[in-house]
């Protein structure tokens, strides 16, 4: 099929494949779009979008309907791909005829965008009801409306909603379309869930450690950097665990990626690098869901990258970015833990019996520092299955020479009358003052409150996140259920748990502790009550 | 200015005006110290000021002197001190010091105006020991032609409650003195509890005369509102987790700290009331919930 200008536009079944072809076609034309032309195009696109916003605010859907009506009067639910291809060349010819020569490329891009939106809308119309349609078109709605900023659940944790899964799959494919590749295997594969999921948590992913995410990746993975693949595997196998460790590993890997990065000929570093990082981040979140600290770190890096001035030379820009990452690690993690230790040591007095749970790098650091400062105290390490992280903490503390006791969490109410203080680490601090931490933390805080033992949470400010959660169900992580199978005397009774249809194994990773149970939060800004987390977030946002 | 002269000046201030808050007297003395200071550099000036505050804390070990002094120092140095001439910098600091002093002298009046509207006609109020701010609040309420009765605890070991009762009788407010042990007994009769504070800590809790914590626990058990009235210069950067965590230098009076060796034999003069037992705090910054105190402190100190 050819349009009026005689250019070949193939009618391909796959909607994204069609756009890929179109783009290839436009890019391989005689006149190549230079960097300046691309910048100009972008500016024009922005201006165009702004004009659209100024004309109509809320009735964005009407505008879409208007666009829909322009190419074809009727849009039946099951439209063949041939029809889909038809509006595109029609548009191209229309707008090509209307506009002058230099503005042709802008119109073509607009047509391509409209065609993409049309195809998405028709594929959704067939499957979704009206309510979900409005939900999907919400991201296209104008952002400068006075809409309340609702933090909705990200797509990758709505596992039981088929529409959300489809959207995620499309998003992953779209990310790979941006980089032109020749192989057909998916770059960022969707990892499949494993085993029966307890119904309360069916909206979360549950992966098995036996099926690594790299099984479906093509070799060589031209799009994903090998150190990112390594990092993802280390996350999914549990080799790197713990909030700080994961963030630091991520930042170091990003430094490596930036080192190996070279700007393609007609691109700007500040835009292209951010685009390059997106499939990496999708891959990492497929290996193991991102933590709040990692999310904040990624936001910071993206901001730094997009702030690189365009006239900066590549080597200089890369050096600047690496220096930024180094200073972030130094300030927010290393120096922060020094500051927190300083405040925390004031709270440790001679003769104290301190209870810790699991293995928090920050709490271990505080206790070692306090011991060096000649404070006399002893530690009770509480541990829980299946991770048994307390053993690592025990090893570190005993190596220093601190007197330790080791119990499992089931003995908590037995041991608590002896305890004078409880020190807990945190994975994230939420905006309503709730503490998200390893599963079992809220239990410890609850029992400590019942015994009137003060509970102190130690957390760096880069782990503060703007999410609000009141329970542990809505957003959590499910670990490999096979970890719960225990072998004793050569017999494991749960080995064939999959065959029992009514049996589900639940291996939760995180839980949320309400602020009433926490007496004090020690951050690098000082000692604050749990309810003052939004103030710190506000102060941080003002600083940035 | 020598530190002895400073301490004498401070004591003279207190003797001259017994109604003045000890923190205000301390700040007046510090301002005078600043005026007469002879140091050559700004750093030297700050050193001297910090030492002066420490000396005043040794004289009067209340929390308010410590917090007031620290806030004073922060307030005067929170401006741009980029002038090349030291005397110019000093003039700027003295100006700000006088501004600070004027502001805090008015704070008690502001608190009184805020709080007296919470006292309804026919109310029965319970208060603890002798607080000048509570007196101001009750004075304002009486001036507003409200009828109310006041129960005051004796507040041993210094029987400060009896002095409070005398002052209230002068204002023609019906008052009854009860034993410290009778707080639980009287709680069902009263409608609300108002106490002053020597210091307001970061968590939103208060440090006050011994017996306040008991009263707070009783009022919580009876579901009576527990109000604290305090000026903003009493906000202090402390975060006690429990009674033991309050530093020794606040618990005992200055003379006892200097003379007695074994503090375990002495009885502390103050206790700590955690924020979960406090309903509202009335300050010159407004009416705050205990969790908002931390917000205000962050604004004041960060």
PDB file of N, CA, C and O in Angstrom, chain A residues 156 191 207 227-228 230-254 281 283-298 301 325 328-329 333 359 361 387 389 396 426-428 436-438 460 462-463 476-479 509-510:
ATOM      1  N   UNK A 156       3.478  -2.355  38.060  1.00  0.00           N
ATOM      2  CA  UNK A 156       4.061  -3.679  38.258  1.00  0.00           C
ATOM      3  C   UNK A 156       3.601  -4.346  39.544  1.00  0.00           C
ATOM      4  O   UNK A 156       3.964  -5.472  39.803  1.00  0.00           O
ATOM      5  N   UNK A 191       8.857 -11.323  33.949  1.00  0.00           N
ATOM      6  CA  UNK A 191       9.101 -12.542  34.715  1.00  0.00           C
ATOM      7  C   UNK A 191       7.766 -13.117  35.147  1.00  0.00           C
ATOM      8  O   UNK A 191       6.863 -12.387  35.553  1.00  0.00           O
ATOM      9  N   UNK A 207       8.038 -14.341  42.772  1.00  0.00           N
ATOM     10  CA  UNK A 207       8.972 -15.008  41.865  1.00  0.00           C
ATOM     11  C   UNK A 207       9.684 -16.126  42.586  1.00  0.00           C
ATOM     12  O   UNK A 207       9.810 -16.139  43.796  1.00  0.00           O
ATOM     13  N   UNK A 227      26.921  -5.077  33.517  1.00  0.00           N
ATOM     14  CA  UNK A 227      26.987  -4.928  34.976  1.00  0.00           C
ATOM     15  C   UNK A 227      25.593  -4.778  35.567  1.00  0.00           C
ATOM     16  O   UNK A 227      25.355  -5.149  36.723  1.00  0.00           O
ATOM     17  N   UNK A 228      24.661  -4.263  34.781  1.00  0.00           N
ATOM     18  CA  UNK A 228      23.281  -4.186  35.270  1.00  0.00           C
ATOM     19  C   UNK A 228      22.695  -5.596  35.344  1.00  0.00           C
ATOM     20  O   UNK A 228      21.962  -5.937  36.282  1.00  0.00           O
ATOM     21  N   UNK A 230      24.374  -8.257  35.906  1.00  0.00           N
ATOM     22  CA  UNK A 230      24.963  -8.878  37.089  1.00  0.00           C
ATOM     23  C   UNK A 230      24.275  -8.398  38.357  1.00  0.00           C
ATOM     24  O   UNK A 230      23.937  -9.172  39.254  1.00  0.00           O
ATOM     25  N   UNK A 231      24.046  -7.079  38.406  1.00  0.00           N
ATOM     26  CA  UNK A 231      23.395  -6.509  39.594  1.00  0.00           C
ATOM     27  C   UNK A 231      22.007  -7.099  39.787  1.00  0.00           C
ATOM     28  O   UNK A 231      21.606  -7.468  40.892  1.00  0.00           O
ATOM     29  N   UNK A 232      21.269  -7.205  38.669  1.00  0.00           N
ATOM     30  CA  UNK A 232      19.920  -7.753  38.760  1.00  0.00           C
ATOM     31  C   UNK A 232      19.923  -9.179  39.282  1.00  0.00           C
ATOM     32  O   UNK A 232      19.107  -9.565  40.126  1.00  0.00           O
ATOM     33  N   UNK A 233      20.886  -9.971  38.807  1.00  0.00           N
ATOM     34  CA  UNK A 233      20.982 -11.346  39.297  1.00  0.00           C
ATOM     35  C   UNK A 233      21.339 -11.372  40.767  1.00  0.00           C
ATOM     36  O   UNK A 233      20.804 -12.176  41.538  1.00  0.00           O
ATOM     37  N   UNK A 234      22.250 -10.461  41.163  1.00  0.00           N
ATOM     38  CA  UNK A 234      22.614 -10.432  42.578  1.00  0.00           C
ATOM     39  C   UNK A 234      21.424 -10.060  43.452  1.00  0.00           C
ATOM     40  O   UNK A 234      21.253 -10.574  44.547  1.00  0.00           O
ATOM     41  N   UNK A 235      20.576  -9.150  42.953  1.00  0.00           N
ATOM     42  CA  UNK A 235      19.375  -8.814  43.705  1.00  0.00           C
ATOM     43  C   UNK A 235      18.452 -10.013  43.792  1.00  0.00           C
ATOM     44  O   UNK A 235      17.939 -10.356  44.845  1.00  0.00           O
ATOM     45  N   UNK A 236      18.198 -10.657  42.628  1.00  0.00           N
ATOM     46  CA  UNK A 236      17.157 -11.684  42.623  1.00  0.00           C
ATOM     47  C   UNK A 236      17.588 -12.908  43.404  1.00  0.00           C
ATOM     48  O   UNK A 236      16.748 -13.615  43.947  1.00  0.00           O
ATOM     49  N   UNK A 237      18.893 -13.177  43.488  1.00  0.00           N
ATOM     50  CA  UNK A 237      19.337 -14.345  44.249  1.00  0.00           C
ATOM     51  C   UNK A 237      19.557 -14.011  45.716  1.00  0.00           C
ATOM     52  O   UNK A 237      19.917 -14.881  46.495  1.00  0.00           O
ATOM     53  N   UNK A 238      19.409 -12.749  46.092  1.00  0.00           N
ATOM     54  CA  UNK A 238      19.571 -12.388  47.498  1.00  0.00           C
ATOM     55  C   UNK A 238      21.015 -12.221  47.913  1.00  0.00           C
ATOM     56  O   UNK A 238      21.310 -12.184  49.110  1.00  0.00           O
ATOM     57  N   UNK A 239      21.926 -12.103  46.940  1.00  0.00           N
ATOM     58  CA  UNK A 239      23.335 -11.951  47.293  1.00  0.00           C
ATOM     59  C   UNK A 239      23.574 -10.559  47.853  1.00  0.00           C
ATOM     60  O   UNK A 239      24.313 -10.360  48.815  1.00  0.00           O
ATOM     61  N   UNK A 240      22.936  -9.565  47.242  1.00  0.00           N
ATOM     62  CA  UNK A 240      22.991  -8.214  47.807  1.00  0.00           C
ATOM     63  C   UNK A 240      21.639  -7.953  48.428  1.00  0.00           C
ATOM     64  O   UNK A 240      20.619  -7.914  47.753  1.00  0.00           O
ATOM     65  N   UNK A 241      21.617  -7.789  49.753  1.00  0.00           N
ATOM     66  CA  UNK A 241      20.347  -7.563  50.439  1.00  0.00           C
ATOM     67  C   UNK A 241      20.554  -6.492  51.489  1.00  0.00           C
ATOM     68  O   UNK A 241      21.653  -6.319  51.993  1.00  0.00           O
ATOM     69  N   UNK A 242      19.473  -5.792  51.799  1.00  0.00           N
ATOM     70  CA  UNK A 242      19.616  -4.698  52.757  1.00  0.00           C
ATOM     71  C   UNK A 242      19.524  -3.393  52.005  1.00  0.00           C
ATOM     72  O   UNK A 242      20.118  -3.220  50.951  1.00  0.00           O
ATOM     73  N   UNK A 243      18.773  -2.450  52.571  1.00  0.00           N
ATOM     74  CA  UNK A 243      18.428  -1.237  51.842  1.00  0.00           C
ATOM     75  C   UNK A 243      19.663  -0.444  51.417  1.00  0.00           C
ATOM     76  O   UNK A 243      19.807  -0.060  50.247  1.00  0.00           O
ATOM     77  N   UNK A 244      20.582  -0.203  52.347  1.00  0.00           N
ATOM     78  CA  UNK A 244      21.768   0.594  52.006  1.00  0.00           C
ATOM     79  C   UNK A 244      22.642  -0.113  50.990  1.00  0.00           C
ATOM     80  O   UNK A 244      23.130   0.500  50.040  1.00  0.00           O
ATOM     81  N   UNK A 245      22.815  -1.439  51.183  1.00  0.00           N
ATOM     82  CA  UNK A 245      23.694  -2.190  50.285  1.00  0.00           C
ATOM     83  C   UNK A 245      23.169  -2.124  48.863  1.00  0.00           C
ATOM     84  O   UNK A 245      23.934  -1.923  47.910  1.00  0.00           O
ATOM     85  N   UNK A 246      21.846  -2.301  48.727  1.00  0.00           N
ATOM     86  CA  UNK A 246      21.271  -2.272  47.391  1.00  0.00           C
ATOM     87  C   UNK A 246      21.440  -0.910  46.733  1.00  0.00           C
ATOM     88  O   UNK A 246      21.777  -0.812  45.553  1.00  0.00           O
ATOM     89  N   UNK A 247      21.214   0.149  47.508  1.00  0.00           N
ATOM     90  CA  UNK A 247      21.350   1.484  46.918  1.00  0.00           C
ATOM     91  C   UNK A 247      22.779   1.744  46.502  1.00  0.00           C
ATOM     92  O   UNK A 247      23.043   2.257  45.405  1.00  0.00           O
ATOM     93  N   UNK A 248      23.737   1.404  47.355  1.00  0.00           N
ATOM     94  CA  UNK A 248      25.131   1.687  47.029  1.00  0.00           C
ATOM     95  C   UNK A 248      25.558   0.879  45.808  1.00  0.00           C
ATOM     96  O   UNK A 248      26.235   1.399  44.909  1.00  0.00           O
ATOM     97  N   UNK A 249      25.132  -0.395  45.752  1.00  0.00           N
ATOM     98  CA  UNK A 249      25.486  -1.218  44.588  1.00  0.00           C
ATOM     99  C   UNK A 249      24.896  -0.623  43.323  1.00  0.00           C
ATOM    100  O   UNK A 249      25.548  -0.573  42.274  1.00  0.00           O
ATOM    101  N   UNK A 250      23.648  -0.158  43.431  1.00  0.00           N
ATOM    102  CA  UNK A 250      23.003   0.448  42.267  1.00  0.00           C
ATOM    103  C   UNK A 250      23.776   1.662  41.791  1.00  0.00           C
ATOM    104  O   UNK A 250      24.031   1.831  40.592  1.00  0.00           O
ATOM    105  N   UNK A 251      24.179   2.517  42.743  1.00  0.00           N
ATOM    106  CA  UNK A 251      24.868   3.737  42.351  1.00  0.00           C
ATOM    107  C   UNK A 251      26.222   3.423  41.731  1.00  0.00           C
ATOM    108  O   UNK A 251      26.629   4.058  40.747  1.00  0.00           O
ATOM    109  N   UNK A 252      26.928   2.440  42.277  1.00  0.00           N
ATOM    110  CA  UNK A 252      28.221   2.085  41.686  1.00  0.00           C
ATOM    111  C   UNK A 252      28.046   1.542  40.278  1.00  0.00           C
ATOM    112  O   UNK A 252      28.844   1.829  39.377  1.00  0.00           O
ATOM    113  N   UNK A 253      26.992   0.729  40.090  1.00  0.00           N
ATOM    114  CA  UNK A 253      26.754   0.186  38.751  1.00  0.00           C
ATOM    115  C   UNK A 253      26.406   1.297  37.773  1.00  0.00           C
ATOM    116  O   UNK A 253      26.858   1.272  36.620  1.00  0.00           O
ATOM    117  N   UNK A 254      25.647   2.277  38.232  1.00  0.00           N
ATOM    118  CA  UNK A 254      25.325   3.395  37.349  1.00  0.00           C
ATOM    119  C   UNK A 254      26.582   4.173  36.989  1.00  0.00           C
ATOM    120  O   UNK A 254      26.719   4.684  35.881  1.00  0.00           O
ATOM    121  N   UNK A 281      16.331   0.158  34.481  1.00  0.00           N
ATOM    122  CA  UNK A 281      15.553   0.222  35.716  1.00  0.00           C
ATOM    123  C   UNK A 281      14.382  -0.754  35.645  1.00  0.00           C
ATOM    124  O   UNK A 281      14.043  -1.415  36.642  1.00  0.00           O
ATOM    125  N   UNK A 283      14.417  -3.556  34.053  1.00  0.00           N
ATOM    126  CA  UNK A 283      15.003  -4.884  34.267  1.00  0.00           C
ATOM    127  C   UNK A 283      15.240  -5.129  35.743  1.00  0.00           C
ATOM    128  O   UNK A 283      14.918  -6.192  36.273  1.00  0.00           O
ATOM    129  N   UNK A 284      15.813  -4.133  36.429  1.00  0.00           N
ATOM    130  CA  UNK A 284      16.116  -4.320  37.847  1.00  0.00           C
ATOM    131  C   UNK A 284      14.844  -4.513  38.654  1.00  0.00           C
ATOM    132  O   UNK A 284      14.818  -5.302  39.597  1.00  0.00           O
ATOM    133  N   UNK A 285      13.777  -3.806  38.264  1.00  0.00           N
ATOM    134  CA  UNK A 285      12.555  -3.975  39.046  1.00  0.00           C
ATOM    135  C   UNK A 285      11.890  -5.306  38.730  1.00  0.00           C
ATOM    136  O   UNK A 285      11.111  -5.812  39.537  1.00  0.00           O
ATOM    137  N   UNK A 286      12.206  -5.908  37.578  1.00  0.00           N
ATOM    138  CA  UNK A 286      11.732  -7.262  37.333  1.00  0.00           C
ATOM    139  C   UNK A 286      12.497  -8.264  38.182  1.00  0.00           C
ATOM    140  O   UNK A 286      11.943  -9.266  38.628  1.00  0.00           O
ATOM    141  N   UNK A 287      13.782  -7.996  38.402  1.00  0.00           N
ATOM    142  CA  UNK A 287      14.574  -8.921  39.219  1.00  0.00           C
ATOM    143  C   UNK A 287      14.112  -8.872  40.656  1.00  0.00           C
ATOM    144  O   UNK A 287      13.946  -9.895  41.304  1.00  0.00           O
ATOM    145  N   UNK A 288      13.968  -7.670  41.177  1.00  0.00           N
ATOM    146  CA  UNK A 288      13.466  -7.512  42.547  1.00  0.00           C
ATOM    147  C   UNK A 288      12.877  -6.111  42.631  1.00  0.00           C
ATOM    148  O   UNK A 288      13.523  -5.159  42.222  1.00  0.00           O
ATOM    149  N   UNK A 289      11.660  -5.979  43.174  1.00  0.00           N
ATOM    150  CA  UNK A 289      11.024  -4.650  43.218  1.00  0.00           C
ATOM    151  C   UNK A 289      11.924  -3.623  43.873  1.00  0.00           C
ATOM    152  O   UNK A 289      12.605  -3.911  44.863  1.00  0.00           O
ATOM    153  N   UNK A 290      11.935  -2.416  43.304  1.00  0.00           N
ATOM    154  CA  UNK A 290      12.825  -1.378  43.798  1.00  0.00           C
ATOM    155  C   UNK A 290      12.425  -0.946  45.204  1.00  0.00           C
ATOM    156  O   UNK A 290      11.250  -0.845  45.513  1.00  0.00           O
ATOM    157  N   UNK A 291      13.428  -0.647  46.014  1.00  0.00           N
ATOM    158  CA  UNK A 291      13.136  -0.135  47.348  1.00  0.00           C
ATOM    159  C   UNK A 291      12.961   1.374  47.281  1.00  0.00           C
ATOM    160  O   UNK A 291      13.291   2.010  46.286  1.00  0.00           O
ATOM    161  N   UNK A 292      12.451   1.960  48.368  1.00  0.00           N
ATOM    162  CA  UNK A 292      12.219   3.405  48.393  1.00  0.00           C
ATOM    163  C   UNK A 292      13.534   4.153  48.265  1.00  0.00           C
ATOM    164  O   UNK A 292      13.621   5.181  47.588  1.00  0.00           O
ATOM    165  N   UNK A 293      14.600   3.633  48.921  1.00  0.00           N
ATOM    166  CA  UNK A 293      15.887   4.318  48.854  1.00  0.00           C
ATOM    167  C   UNK A 293      16.430   4.288  47.431  1.00  0.00           C
ATOM    168  O   UNK A 293      16.968   5.285  46.942  1.00  0.00           O
ATOM    169  N   UNK A 294      16.270   3.160  46.742  1.00  0.00           N
ATOM    170  CA  UNK A 294      16.722   3.080  45.352  1.00  0.00           C
ATOM    171  C   UNK A 294      15.927   4.042  44.492  1.00  0.00           C
ATOM    172  O   UNK A 294      16.479   4.698  43.604  1.00  0.00           O
ATOM    173  N   UNK A 295      14.617   4.139  44.755  1.00  0.00           N
ATOM    174  CA  UNK A 295      13.793   5.057  43.984  1.00  0.00           C
ATOM    175  C   UNK A 295      14.271   6.493  44.123  1.00  0.00           C
ATOM    176  O   UNK A 295      14.377   7.230  43.137  1.00  0.00           O
ATOM    177  N   UNK A 296      14.572   6.893  45.349  1.00  0.00           N
ATOM    178  CA  UNK A 296      15.062   8.255  45.567  1.00  0.00           C
ATOM    179  C   UNK A 296      16.401   8.482  44.885  1.00  0.00           C
ATOM    180  O   UNK A 296      16.656   9.549  44.318  1.00  0.00           O
ATOM    181  N   UNK A 297      17.265   7.460  44.929  1.00  0.00           N
ATOM    182  CA  UNK A 297      18.575   7.602  44.295  1.00  0.00           C
ATOM    183  C   UNK A 297      18.423   7.772  42.782  1.00  0.00           C
ATOM    184  O   UNK A 297      19.093   8.611  42.159  1.00  0.00           O
ATOM    185  N   UNK A 298      17.510   6.976  42.200  1.00  0.00           N
ATOM    186  CA  UNK A 298      17.307   7.065  40.750  1.00  0.00           C
ATOM    187  C   UNK A 298      16.749   8.430  40.380  1.00  0.00           C
ATOM    188  O   UNK A 298      17.161   9.039  39.382  1.00  0.00           O
ATOM    189  N   UNK A 301      19.600  10.849  40.338  1.00  0.00           N
ATOM    190  CA  UNK A 301      20.491  10.721  39.181  1.00  0.00           C
ATOM    191  C   UNK A 301      19.834  11.296  37.933  1.00  0.00           C
ATOM    192  O   UNK A 301      20.473  12.013  37.152  1.00  0.00           O
ATOM    193  N   UNK A 325      27.472  11.285  41.837  1.00  0.00           N
ATOM    194  CA  UNK A 325      27.088  10.025  42.463  1.00  0.00           C
ATOM    195  C   UNK A 325      27.947   9.775  43.693  1.00  0.00           C
ATOM    196  O   UNK A 325      27.465   9.354  44.748  1.00  0.00           O
ATOM    197  N   UNK A 328      26.799  11.900  46.506  1.00  0.00           N
ATOM    198  CA  UNK A 328      25.514  11.424  47.052  1.00  0.00           C
ATOM    199  C   UNK A 328      25.742  10.288  48.019  1.00  0.00           C
ATOM    200  O   UNK A 328      25.213  10.269  49.135  1.00  0.00           O
ATOM    201  N   UNK A 329      26.572   9.313  47.574  1.00  0.00           N
ATOM    202  CA  UNK A 329      26.841   8.179  48.456  1.00  0.00           C
ATOM    203  C   UNK A 329      27.502   8.667  49.733  1.00  0.00           C
ATOM    204  O   UNK A 329      27.146   8.276  50.845  1.00  0.00           O
ATOM    205  N   UNK A 333      24.709   8.582  52.754  1.00  0.00           N
ATOM    206  CA  UNK A 333      24.796   7.266  53.375  1.00  0.00           C
ATOM    207  C   UNK A 333      25.918   7.232  54.399  1.00  0.00           C
ATOM    208  O   UNK A 333      25.686   6.936  55.570  1.00  0.00           O
ATOM    209  N   UNK A 359      19.264  -7.702  60.778  1.00  0.00           N
ATOM    210  CA  UNK A 359      20.578  -7.135  60.510  1.00  0.00           C
ATOM    211  C   UNK A 359      20.413  -5.800  59.817  1.00  0.00           C
ATOM    212  O   UNK A 359      20.162  -5.750  58.623  1.00  0.00           O
ATOM    213  N   UNK A 361      22.411  -2.437  58.819  1.00  0.00           N
ATOM    214  CA  UNK A 361      23.795  -1.969  58.782  1.00  0.00           C
ATOM    215  C   UNK A 361      23.966  -0.739  59.667  1.00  0.00           C
ATOM    216  O   UNK A 361      24.992  -0.564  60.331  1.00  0.00           O
ATOM    217  N   UNK A 387      14.798 -15.836  56.796  1.00  0.00           N
ATOM    218  CA  UNK A 387      16.043 -15.223  56.374  1.00  0.00           C
ATOM    219  C   UNK A 387      17.168 -15.389  57.387  1.00  0.00           C
ATOM    220  O   UNK A 387      18.332 -15.415  57.018  1.00  0.00           O
ATOM    221  N   UNK A 389      18.541 -13.304  59.336  1.00  0.00           N
ATOM    222  CA  UNK A 389      19.554 -12.268  59.164  1.00  0.00           C
ATOM    223  C   UNK A 389      20.226 -11.916  60.478  1.00  0.00           C
ATOM    224  O   UNK A 389      21.323 -11.343  60.481  1.00  0.00           O
ATOM    225  N   UNK A 396      28.791  -9.881  63.489  1.00  0.00           N
ATOM    226  CA  UNK A 396      29.510  -8.607  63.475  1.00  0.00           C
ATOM    227  C   UNK A 396      29.715  -8.060  64.878  1.00  0.00           C
ATOM    228  O   UNK A 396      30.768  -7.519  65.210  1.00  0.00           O
ATOM    229  N   UNK A 426      15.212   0.807  59.518  1.00  0.00           N
ATOM    230  CA  UNK A 426      14.026   1.004  58.684  1.00  0.00           C
ATOM    231  C   UNK A 426      14.395   0.860  57.228  1.00  0.00           C
ATOM    232  O   UNK A 426      15.501   1.194  56.815  1.00  0.00           O
ATOM    233  N   UNK A 427      13.438   0.377  56.461  1.00  0.00           N
ATOM    234  CA  UNK A 427      13.614   0.288  55.016  1.00  0.00           C
ATOM    235  C   UNK A 427      13.180   1.597  54.394  1.00  0.00           C
ATOM    236  O   UNK A 427      13.787   2.088  53.455  1.00  0.00           O
ATOM    237  N   UNK A 428      12.091   2.176  54.913  1.00  0.00           N
ATOM    238  CA  UNK A 428      11.616   3.470  54.432  1.00  0.00           C
ATOM    239  C   UNK A 428      10.748   4.078  55.510  1.00  0.00           C
ATOM    240  O   UNK A 428      10.181   3.365  56.333  1.00  0.00           O
ATOM    241  N   UNK A 436       8.293   1.516  57.489  1.00  0.00           N
ATOM    242  CA  UNK A 436       8.270   0.270  56.733  1.00  0.00           C
ATOM    243  C   UNK A 436       9.596  -0.432  56.954  1.00  0.00           C
ATOM    244  O   UNK A 436      10.657   0.151  56.718  1.00  0.00           O
ATOM    245  N   UNK A 437       9.525  -1.654  57.429  1.00  0.00           N
ATOM    246  CA  UNK A 437      10.763  -2.341  57.748  1.00  0.00           C
ATOM    247  C   UNK A 437      10.573  -3.838  57.562  1.00  0.00           C
ATOM    248  O   UNK A 437       9.513  -4.282  57.125  1.00  0.00           O
ATOM    249  N   UNK A 438      11.604  -4.602  57.884  1.00  0.00           N
ATOM    250  CA  UNK A 438      11.561  -6.043  57.716  1.00  0.00           C
ATOM    251  C   UNK A 438      10.376  -6.628  58.476  1.00  0.00           C
ATOM    252  O   UNK A 438      10.031  -6.152  59.566  1.00  0.00           O
ATOM    253  N   UNK A 460      18.184   7.037  57.682  1.00  0.00           N
ATOM    254  CA  UNK A 460      18.737   8.205  57.006  1.00  0.00           C
ATOM    255  C   UNK A 460      17.638   8.939  56.255  1.00  0.00           C
ATOM    256  O   UNK A 460      16.615   8.362  55.915  1.00  0.00           O
ATOM    257  N   UNK A 462      17.504   9.972  53.240  1.00  0.00           N
ATOM    258  CA  UNK A 462      17.255   9.634  51.838  1.00  0.00           C
ATOM    259  C   UNK A 462      16.280   8.474  51.711  1.00  0.00           C
ATOM    260  O   UNK A 462      15.828   8.153  50.614  1.00  0.00           O
ATOM    261  N   UNK A 463      15.918   7.848  52.819  1.00  0.00           N
ATOM    262  CA  UNK A 463      14.922   6.777  52.783  1.00  0.00           C
ATOM    263  C   UNK A 463      13.514   7.295  53.020  1.00  0.00           C
ATOM    264  O   UNK A 463      12.572   6.510  53.054  1.00  0.00           O
ATOM    265  N   UNK A 476       3.717  -4.433  49.152  1.00  0.00           N
ATOM    266  CA  UNK A 476       4.658  -5.248  49.919  1.00  0.00           C
ATOM    267  C   UNK A 476       5.487  -6.030  48.917  1.00  0.00           C
ATOM    268  O   UNK A 476       5.437  -5.764  47.722  1.00  0.00           O
ATOM    269  N   UNK A 477       6.255  -6.974  49.400  1.00  0.00           N
ATOM    270  CA  UNK A 477       7.022  -7.817  48.496  1.00  0.00           C
ATOM    271  C   UNK A 477       6.853  -9.258  48.937  1.00  0.00           C
ATOM    272  O   UNK A 477       6.879  -9.550  50.137  1.00  0.00           O
ATOM    273  N   UNK A 478       6.656 -10.142  47.988  1.00  0.00           N
ATOM    274  CA  UNK A 478       6.530 -11.555  48.320  1.00  0.00           C
ATOM    275  C   UNK A 478       7.811 -12.258  47.907  1.00  0.00           C
ATOM    276  O   UNK A 478       8.231 -12.153  46.757  1.00  0.00           O
ATOM    277  N   UNK A 479       8.404 -12.940  48.851  1.00  0.00           N
ATOM    278  CA  UNK A 479       9.640 -13.632  48.554  1.00  0.00           C
ATOM    279  C   UNK A 479       9.322 -15.049  48.083  1.00  0.00           C
ATOM    280  O   UNK A 479       8.171 -15.476  48.094  1.00  0.00           O
ATOM    281  N   UNK A 509       8.024  -9.934  53.008  1.00  0.00           N
ATOM    282  CA  UNK A 509       9.333  -9.338  53.265  1.00  0.00           C
ATOM    283  C   UNK A 509       9.231  -8.110  54.168  1.00  0.00           C
ATOM    284  O   UNK A 509      10.083  -7.888  55.016  1.00  0.00           O
ATOM    285  N   UNK A 510       8.178  -7.288  53.980  1.00  0.00           N
ATOM    286  CA  UNK A 510       8.113  -6.034  54.745  1.00  0.00           C
ATOM    287  C   UNK A 510       6.837  -5.951  55.544  1.00  0.00           C
ATOM    288  O   UNK A 510       5.849  -6.613  55.254  1.00  0.00           O
TER     289      UNK A 510
END
